[in-house]
Amino acid sequence: MAPPVPGFKLNANGVPDFDALPLREGDPRHAAWGLYGDKDELGFLNRLTDERVAAAAREQIKSGKRISLNWPLNAQANEKTFFRRAAFHQQLMSKAPRTVNDDVWTFNSQVSTQWDGLRHFGYQEEKLFYNGVDQSQIHAVDEQTGKGSTILGIQAWAEQGIVGRGVLVDYYGWRTSPEGQAQSKVENYDSFESVSIPLEDLQACLKAQGTELKFGDILFIRSGFMASLATKTQDELSTYRATEPHHFGGVEQSEGMLRWIWDNFAAVAGDQPSFERWPTKESWHLHEVLLAGWGCPIGELFDLEKLAQHCREQGRWTFFVSSEPCNVPGGVASPPNVLAIF
């Protein structure tokens, strides 16, 4: 993890104010390029300092209870996937005459629970990724060695993982409660419609939970996608997959949402296929600013059902998060290999 380079005016959290973005004249919308140096590949993960991680471990790990947030890699099977991503396949091989087995896995790194890495989504108009990296740099191949470029690859995040204080916003649990039904700004939320989750709703949910945020938190939003998915027939799912572009509920595209994320978090995640409302109804995407502008990891398709149940039982919506992305040089995304620890 690296501190900001000298020359930027920093607030009490050690980062520039949101209103100072973009940090350099001529850079894209709200970009924080150069904050940790022009070669930085960690982005928001620089917020997860050793001191912040150690404090989270002391405060959050009490019982030792561990809960996986990983959806099965084969949850979307038989090529029936969203966004036409290659499904998980396992080739199981017997090593006869020995009593031994091997297996080979092939899959798209975003077909199940995933962290979107910095190679995934750039500024669409400018055609640039984090810190101004372009497609030619990402797809470059060394003429002498034949090795591909690893710039902005997921291996940078694997070095120290995505580890710290996690916060669950159980939006689905709150929205379906009498209090949420009375307060929500959304009349009829549908995980399979292009509906926005308003910032006001997320803040109201946190207040109802009695949850206070700390700078550098890792955010998890239970939108209700997994609960809704479990009620759908195969025919209904086939219809949703055939609709282009797909329609999914997700957090709103707004200046307020961007400010809230900038002011509080080190990474964000949800249980839905797209963290943000899809397709966007604005001229821009949250993915552009979060990934390409700030280097903020975006998690999608996290299985938060058991986590939400345990949080309700304990009356506690914070926990320790340990996530180790796969060490794939040049990787675009990765399964998170993530545990919530209480």
CSV table of C-alpha atoms in Angstrom, one decimal:
chain,number,residue,atom,x,y,z
A,1,MET,CA,0.0,0.0,0.0
A,2,ALA,CA,1.3,3.5,-0.8
A,3,PRO,CA,0.5,6.9,0.6
A,4,PRO,CA,-0.6,9.7,-1.7
A,5,VAL,CA,2.2,11.4,-3.5
A,6,PRO,CA,3.1,14.9,-2.3
A,7,GLY,CA,1.3,17.9,-3.9
A,8,PHE,CA,-2.4,17.1,-3.3
A,9,LYS,CA,-4.4,18.7,-0.6
A,10,LEU,CA,-5.7,15.9,1.7
A,11,ASN,CA,-8.6,15.8,4.1
A,12,ALA,CA,-8.7,14.1,7.5
A,13,ASN,CA,-9.1,10.7,5.8
A,14,GLY,CA,-5.8,11.2,3.9
A,15,VAL,CA,-7.4,11.7,0.5
A,16,PRO,CA,-8.5,14.8,-1.5
A,17,ASP,CA,-12.1,16.0,-1.1
A,18,PHE,CA,-14.5,14.7,-3.7
A,19,ASP,CA,-15.0,18.2,-5.0
A,20,ALA,CA,-11.3,18.3,-6.0
A,21,LEU,CA,-11.9,15.7,-8.6
A,22,PRO,CA,-10.6,15.3,-11.3
A,23,LEU,CA,-7.2,15.9,-9.7
A,24,ARG,CA,-5.6,17.0,-13.0
A,25,GLU,CA,-7.0,19.3,-15.6
A,26,GLY,CA,-8.1,17.5,-18.7
A,27,ASP,CA,-8.5,14.1,-17.0
A,28,PRO,CA,-11.9,12.3,-17.4
A,29,ARG,CA,-14.9,12.7,-15.1
A,30,HIS,CA,-13.9,12.6,-11.4
A,31,ALA,CA,-10.6,10.8,-12.1
A,32,ALA,CA,-8.1,10.5,-9.3
A,33,TRP,CA,-5.2,9.6,-11.6
A,34,GLY,CA,-1.8,10.2,-10.1
A,35,LEU,CA,-2.9,10.2,-6.5
A,36,TYR,CA,-0.7,7.3,-5.7
A,37,GLY,CA,1.7,7.8,-8.5
A,38,ASP,CA,1.4,7.2,-12.3
A,39,LYS,CA,2.4,3.5,-12.0
A,40,ASP,CA,-0.1,2.6,-9.2
A,41,GLU,CA,-2.2,-0.5,-9.8
A,42,LEU,CA,-4.0,-0.7,-6.4
A,43,GLY,CA,-6.3,2.3,-6.5
A,44,PHE,CA,-8.7,2.3,-3.6
A,45,LEU,CA,-6.9,-0.7,-2.0
A,46,ASN,CA,-4.3,1.8,-0.9
A,47,ARG,CA,-6.9,2.8,1.7
A,48,LEU,CA,-6.5,-0.6,3.3
A,49,THR,CA,-3.4,0.3,5.3
A,50,ASP,CA,-1.8,-2.2,7.7
A,51,GLU,CA,-3.0,-0.1,10.6
A,52,ARG,CA,-6.6,-0.1,9.3
A,53,VAL,CA,-6.6,-3.9,8.7
A,54,ALA,CA,-5.1,-4.6,12.1
A,55,ALA,CA,-7.7,-2.4,13.8
A,56,ALA,CA,-10.5,-4.2,11.9
A,57,ALA,CA,-9.2,-7.6,13.0
A,58,ARG,CA,-9.1,-6.6,16.6
A,59,GLU,CA,-12.6,-5.0,16.6
A,60,GLN,CA,-14.4,-7.5,14.4
A,61,ILE,CA,-13.1,-11.0,15.1
A,62,LYS,CA,-14.8,-12.2,18.3
A,63,SER,CA,-16.4,-15.7,17.8
A,64,GLY,CA,-14.3,-17.0,14.9
A,65,LYS,CA,-17.5,-17.8,12.9
A,66,ARG,CA,-16.7,-17.9,9.2
A,67,ILE,CA,-19.2,-17.4,6.3
A,68,SER,CA,-18.4,-17.9,2.7
A,69,LEU,CA,-19.7,-15.3,0.3
A,70,ASN,CA,-18.8,-17.3,-2.8
A,71,TRP,CA,-21.6,-18.4,-5.2
A,72,PRO,CA,-20.6,-21.9,-6.7
A,73,LEU,CA,-18.5,-21.5,-9.8
A,74,ASN,CA,-20.9,-23.7,-11.6
A,75,ALA,CA,-24.1,-21.9,-10.5
A,76,GLN,CA,-24.6,-20.7,-14.1
A,77,ALA,CA,-24.3,-24.0,-16.0
A,78,ASN,CA,-24.8,-25.5,-19.4
A,79,GLU,CA,-23.9,-22.2,-21.1
A,80,LYS,CA,-27.0,-20.6,-19.6
A,81,THR,CA,-25.3,-17.4,-18.3
A,82,PHE,CA,-25.9,-13.7,-18.1
A,83,PHE,CA,-23.8,-11.5,-20.4
A,84,ARG,CA,-23.0,-14.6,-22.6
A,85,ARG,CA,-20.0,-15.5,-20.4
A,86,ALA,CA,-18.4,-18.9,-20.8
A,87,ALA,CA,-19.8,-21.2,-18.1
A,88,PHE,CA,-17.7,-23.3,-15.7
A,89,HIS,CA,-16.6,-26.7,-16.9
A,90,GLN,CA,-14.8,-29.4,-15.0
A,91,GLN,CA,-12.9,-32.2,-16.7
A,92,LEU,CA,-12.3,-34.9,-14.2
A,93,MET,CA,-9.5,-37.3,-14.9
A,94,SER,CA,-8.6,-40.6,-13.3
A,95,LYS,CA,-4.8,-41.3,-13.1
A,96,ALA,CA,-5.1,-45.1,-13.2
A,97,PRO,CA,-3.6,-47.5,-12.4
A,98,ARG,CA,-3.0,-45.2,-9.3
A,99,THR,CA,-5.9,-44.3,-7.1
A,100,VAL,CA,-5.5,-40.6,-8.0
A,101,ASN,CA,-7.6,-37.9,-9.7
A,102,ASP,CA,-6.8,-34.6,-11.4
A,103,ASP,CA,-9.2,-32.1,-12.8
A,104,VAL,CA,-9.1,-29.1,-15.2
A,105,TRP,CA,-11.3,-26.1,-14.8
A,106,THR,CA,-12.3,-23.7,-17.6
A,107,PHE,CA,-14.5,-20.7,-17.0
A,108,ASN,CA,-15.0,-16.9,-17.5
A,109,SER,CA,-13.6,-15.1,-14.5
A,110,GLN,CA,-16.9,-13.2,-14.2
A,111,VAL,CA,-19.4,-16.1,-14.5
A,112,SER,CA,-19.8,-16.4,-10.8
A,113,THR,CA,-18.8,-14.3,-7.7
A,114,GLN,CA,-16.2,-11.9,-8.9
A,115,TRP,CA,-14.1,-8.9,-8.4
A,116,ASP,CA,-13.9,-6.7,-11.5
A,117,GLY,CA,-10.3,-5.7,-12.0
A,118,LEU,CA,-8.8,-2.6,-13.5
A,119,ARG,CA,-8.6,-4.1,-17.0
A,120,HIS,CA,-12.4,-4.7,-17.1
A,121,PHE,CA,-14.1,-1.4,-17.8
A,122,GLY,CA,-12.6,1.9,-19.0
A,123,TYR,CA,-13.9,5.4,-19.7
A,124,GLN,CA,-16.0,4.7,-22.8
A,125,GLU,CA,-15.6,8.1,-24.5
A,126,GLU,CA,-12.0,8.6,-23.7
A,127,LYS,CA,-11.2,4.8,-24.2
A,128,LEU,CA,-8.8,4.9,-21.2
A,129,PHE,CA,-8.4,2.7,-18.1
A,130,TYR,CA,-7.0,3.6,-14.6
A,131,ASN,CA,-4.2,6.1,-14.7
A,132,GLY,CA,-4.7,6.7,-18.4
A,133,VAL,CA,-3.7,3.2,-19.6
A,134,ASP,CA,-5.1,2.4,-23.1
A,135,GLN,CA,-6.1,-0.9,-24.8
A,136,SER,CA,-2.8,-1.1,-26.8
A,137,GLN,CA,-0.9,-1.2,-23.5
A,138,ILE,CA,-3.2,-3.9,-22.1
A,139,HIS,CA,-3.0,-6.1,-25.2
A,140,ALA,CA,0.7,-5.5,-25.9
A,141,VAL,CA,2.9,-8.5,-26.5
A,142,ASP,CA,6.7,-8.4,-26.0
A,143,GLU,CA,8.2,-9.2,-29.4
A,144,GLN,CA,11.3,-10.9,-27.9
A,145,THR,CA,9.6,-13.0,-25.2
A,146,GLY,CA,6.1,-13.4,-26.6
A,147,LYS,CA,4.7,-12.6,-23.1
A,148,GLY,CA,1.7,-10.4,-22.8
A,149,SER,CA,1.5,-7.2,-20.9
A,150,THR,CA,0.4,-7.5,-17.2
A,151,ILE,CA,-0.3,-3.8,-16.6
A,152,LEU,CA,-3.3,-3.3,-14.4
A,153,GLY,CA,-3.6,-7.1,-14.0
A,154,ILE,CA,-5.4,-8.7,-11.1
A,155,GLN,CA,-2.1,-10.0,-9.8
A,156,ALA,CA,-1.5,-6.6,-8.2
A,157,TRP,CA,-4.5,-7.1,-5.9
A,158,ALA,CA,-3.5,-10.7,-5.1
A,159,GLU,CA,-0.3,-9.5,-3.5
A,160,GLN,CA,-2.0,-8.4,-0.3
A,161,GLY,CA,-5.7,-9.2,-0.9
A,162,ILE,CA,-8.8,-7.3,-0.2
A,163,VAL,CA,-8.9,-7.4,3.6
A,164,GLY,CA,-10.5,-5.2,6.2
A,165,ARG,CA,-13.8,-4.2,7.9
A,166,GLY,CA,-16.8,-5.3,6.0
A,167,VAL,CA,-20.3,-3.7,6.2
A,168,LEU,CA,-23.5,-5.4,5.0
A,169,VAL,CA,-26.3,-3.2,3.9
A,170,ASP,CA,-29.2,-5.6,4.0
A,171,TYR,CA,-31.3,-3.6,1.6
A,172,TYR,CA,-33.6,-6.5,0.7
A,173,GLY,CA,-34.3,-7.3,4.4
A,174,TRP,CA,-35.0,-3.6,5.1
A,175,ARG,CA,-37.0,-3.0,2.0
A,176,THR,CA,-39.4,-5.9,2.7
A,177,SER,CA,-39.9,-4.9,6.4
A,178,PRO,CA,-42.7,-2.6,7.4
A,179,GLU,CA,-40.3,0.2,8.1
A,180,GLY,CA,-38.6,-0.2,4.7
A,181,GLN,CA,-42.0,-0.4,2.9
A,182,ALA,CA,-43.0,2.9,4.5
A,183,GLN,CA,-39.7,4.7,3.9
A,184,SER,CA,-38.3,3.4,0.6
A,185,LYS,CA,-38.1,5.7,-2.3
A,186,VAL,CA,-38.7,2.8,-4.7
A,187,GLU,CA,-42.3,1.6,-5.0
A,188,ASN,CA,-41.7,-1.7,-6.7
A,189,TYR,CA,-38.1,-2.9,-6.8
A,190,ASP,CA,-37.5,-5.8,-9.2
A,191,SER,CA,-34.1,-7.4,-9.5
A,192,PHE,CA,-34.8,-8.2,-13.1
A,193,GLU,CA,-35.8,-4.7,-14.1
A,194,SER,CA,-33.6,-1.7,-14.7
A,195,VAL,CA,-34.4,-0.1,-11.4
A,196,SER,CA,-32.2,2.1,-9.3
A,197,ILE,CA,-31.4,1.7,-5.6
A,198,PRO,CA,-31.4,5.2,-4.3
A,199,LEU,CA,-28.7,6.4,-2.0
A,200,GLU,CA,-31.3,7.6,0.5
A,201,ASP,CA,-32.6,4.0,0.8
A,202,LEU,CA,-29.1,2.7,1.5
A,203,GLN,CA,-28.6,5.4,4.2
A,204,ALA,CA,-32.0,4.7,5.7
A,205,CYS,CA,-31.1,0.9,5.8
A,206,LEU,CA,-27.9,1.6,7.6
A,207,LYS,CA,-29.7,3.8,10.1
A,208,ALA,CA,-32.3,1.1,10.8
A,209,GLN,CA,-29.4,-1.4,11.3
A,210,GLY,CA,-27.6,1.0,13.6
A,211,THR,CA,-24.5,0.6,11.5
A,212,GLU,CA,-21.9,3.4,11.4
A,213,LEU,CA,-19.4,3.5,8.5
A,214,LYS,CA,-15.7,3.9,8.9
A,215,PHE,CA,-13.3,5.2,6.2
A,216,GLY,CA,-11.8,2.3,4.3
A,217,ASP,CA,-14.8,-0.1,4.8
A,218,ILE,CA,-15.6,-2.8,2.3
A,219,LEU,CA,-19.2,-2.4,1.3
A,220,PHE,CA,-21.6,-5.3,0.6
A,221,ILE,CA,-25.2,-4.6,-0.6
A,222,ARG,CA,-27.8,-7.3,-0.5
A,223,SER,CA,-30.2,-6.1,-3.2
A,224,GLY,CA,-32.3,-9.3,-3.1
A,225,PHE,CA,-31.1,-10.6,-6.5
A,226,MET,CA,-30.2,-14.1,-5.1
A,227,ALA,CA,-33.5,-14.3,-3.3
A,228,SER,CA,-35.4,-13.3,-6.5
A,229,LEU,CA,-33.3,-15.7,-8.7
A,230,ALA,CA,-34.4,-18.6,-6.5
A,231,THR,CA,-38.0,-18.0,-7.4
A,232,LYS,CA,-37.6,-17.9,-11.2
A,233,THR,CA,-38.4,-20.7,-13.6
A,234,GLN,CA,-36.0,-21.7,-16.3
A,235,ASP,CA,-38.3,-20.3,-18.9
A,236,GLU,CA,-38.3,-16.9,-17.2
A,237,LEU,CA,-34.5,-16.9,-16.9
A,238,SER,CA,-34.2,-17.8,-20.6
A,239,THR,CA,-36.3,-14.8,-21.4
A,240,TYR,CA,-34.2,-12.5,-19.2
A,241,ARG,CA,-31.0,-13.8,-20.8
A,242,ALA,CA,-32.4,-13.3,-24.3
A,243,THR,CA,-33.2,-9.6,-23.6
A,244,GLU,CA,-30.4,-7.4,-24.9
A,245,PRO,CA,-29.2,-5.4,-23.1
A,246,HIS,CA,-30.0,-7.3,-19.9
A,247,HIS,CA,-32.0,-5.5,-17.3
A,248,PHE,CA,-30.9,-5.6,-13.7
A,249,GLY,CA,-31.6,-3.5,-10.6
A,250,GLY,CA,-28.6,-1.9,-9.0
A,251,VAL,CA,-27.3,1.2,-7.3
A,252,GLU,CA,-28.2,4.5,-8.9
A,253,GLN,CA,-25.9,6.4,-11.2
A,254,SER,CA,-25.7,9.8,-9.4
A,255,GLU,CA,-23.2,12.4,-8.1
A,256,GLY,CA,-24.4,11.6,-4.6
A,257,MET,CA,-23.6,7.9,-4.9
A,258,LEU,CA,-20.2,8.7,-6.2
A,259,ARG,CA,-19.5,11.1,-3.4
A,260,TRP,CA,-20.7,8.5,-0.8
A,261,ILE,CA,-18.4,5.8,-2.2
A,262,TRP,CA,-15.4,8.2,-2.4
A,263,ASP,CA,-15.9,9.4,1.1
A,264,ASN,CA,-16.2,6.0,2.8
A,265,PHE,CA,-15.1,2.8,1.1
A,266,ALA,CA,-12.1,0.8,-0.2
A,267,ALA,CA,-14.2,-1.6,-2.3
A,268,VAL,CA,-17.8,-2.1,-3.1
A,269,ALA,CA,-19.8,-5.3,-3.9
A,270,GLY,CA,-23.3,-6.6,-4.3
A,271,ASP,CA,-25.3,-9.8,-5.0
A,272,GLN,CA,-26.5,-8.7,-8.4
A,273,PRO,CA,-24.9,-9.3,-11.8
A,274,SER,CA,-24.3,-5.6,-12.2
A,275,PHE,CA,-23.5,-3.5,-9.1
A,276,GLU,CA,-25.1,-0.5,-10.8
A,277,ARG,CA,-28.5,-0.3,-12.4
A,278,TRP,CA,-28.2,-1.9,-15.9
A,279,PRO,CA,-28.4,-0.5,-18.4
A,280,THR,CA,-27.6,3.0,-17.2
A,281,LYS,CA,-30.1,5.7,-17.9
A,282,GLU,CA,-27.3,8.3,-17.8
A,283,SER,CA,-24.7,9.2,-20.3
A,284,TRP,CA,-22.1,7.5,-18.1
A,285,HIS,CA,-21.5,4.4,-15.9
A,286,LEU,CA,-20.5,4.0,-12.3
A,287,HIS,CA,-18.0,1.3,-13.6
A,288,GLU,CA,-16.2,4.0,-15.5
A,289,VAL,CA,-15.5,6.2,-12.5
A,290,LEU,CA,-15.0,3.5,-9.9
A,291,LEU,CA,-12.7,1.2,-11.9
A,292,ALA,CA,-11.1,3.5,-14.5
A,293,GLY,CA,-11.2,6.7,-12.4
A,294,TRP,CA,-10.4,5.5,-8.9
A,295,GLY,CA,-9.2,1.9,-9.1
A,296,CYS,CA,-12.1,0.9,-6.8
A,297,PRO,CA,-12.8,-2.9,-6.9
A,298,ILE,CA,-16.4,-3.8,-7.9
A,299,GLY,CA,-17.8,-7.1,-6.6
A,300,GLU,CA,-20.8,-8.8,-8.2
A,301,LEU,CA,-22.8,-12.0,-7.7
A,302,PHE,CA,-21.7,-12.3,-4.1
A,303,ASP,CA,-23.9,-14.8,-2.2
A,304,LEU,CA,-25.0,-12.8,0.8
A,305,GLU,CA,-27.9,-14.9,2.0
A,306,LYS,CA,-26.2,-16.8,4.9
A,307,LEU,CA,-24.3,-13.6,5.8
A,308,ALA,CA,-27.6,-11.6,6.1
A,309,GLN,CA,-29.2,-14.4,8.2
A,310,HIS,CA,-26.2,-14.4,10.6
A,311,CYS,CA,-26.1,-10.6,10.8
A,312,ARG,CA,-29.8,-10.5,11.7
A,313,GLU,CA,-29.3,-13.2,14.4
A,314,GLN,CA,-26.4,-11.3,15.9
A,315,GLY,CA,-27.8,-7.8,15.5
A,316,ARG,CA,-24.5,-6.9,13.9
A,317,TRP,CA,-23.8,-5.9,10.3
A,318,THR,CA,-20.0,-5.5,10.4
A,319,PHE,CA,-17.4,-8.2,10.2
A,320,PHE,CA,-13.9,-8.9,9.1
A,321,VAL,CA,-13.4,-9.6,5.4
A,322,SER,CA,-10.6,-11.8,3.9
A,323,SER,CA,-10.5,-12.0,0.1
A,324,GLU,CA,-7.7,-13.3,-2.0
A,325,PRO,CA,-8.1,-12.8,-5.7
A,326,CYS,CA,-6.4,-15.3,-7.9
A,327,ASN,CA,-2.7,-14.5,-8.8
A,328,VAL,CA,-3.2,-14.4,-12.6
A,329,PRO,CA,-0.7,-12.0,-14.2
A,330,GLY,CA,-2.7,-9.8,-16.5
A,331,GLY,CA,-6.0,-11.1,-15.2
A,332,VAL,CA,-9.1,-9.0,-15.9
A,333,ALA,CA,-11.2,-10.3,-13.0
A,334,SER,CA,-11.2,-13.0,-10.4
A,335,PRO,CA,-13.2,-15.1,-8.1
A,336,PRO,CA,-12.9,-13.4,-4.7
A,337,ASN,CA,-12.2,-16.5,-2.5
A,338,VAL,CA,-13.9,-14.5,0.3
A,339,LEU,CA,-14.8,-15.2,3.9
A,340,ALA,CA,-16.7,-13.0,6.4
A,341,ILE,CA,-15.3,-13.6,9.8
A,342,PHE,CA,-17.1,-12.7,13.1
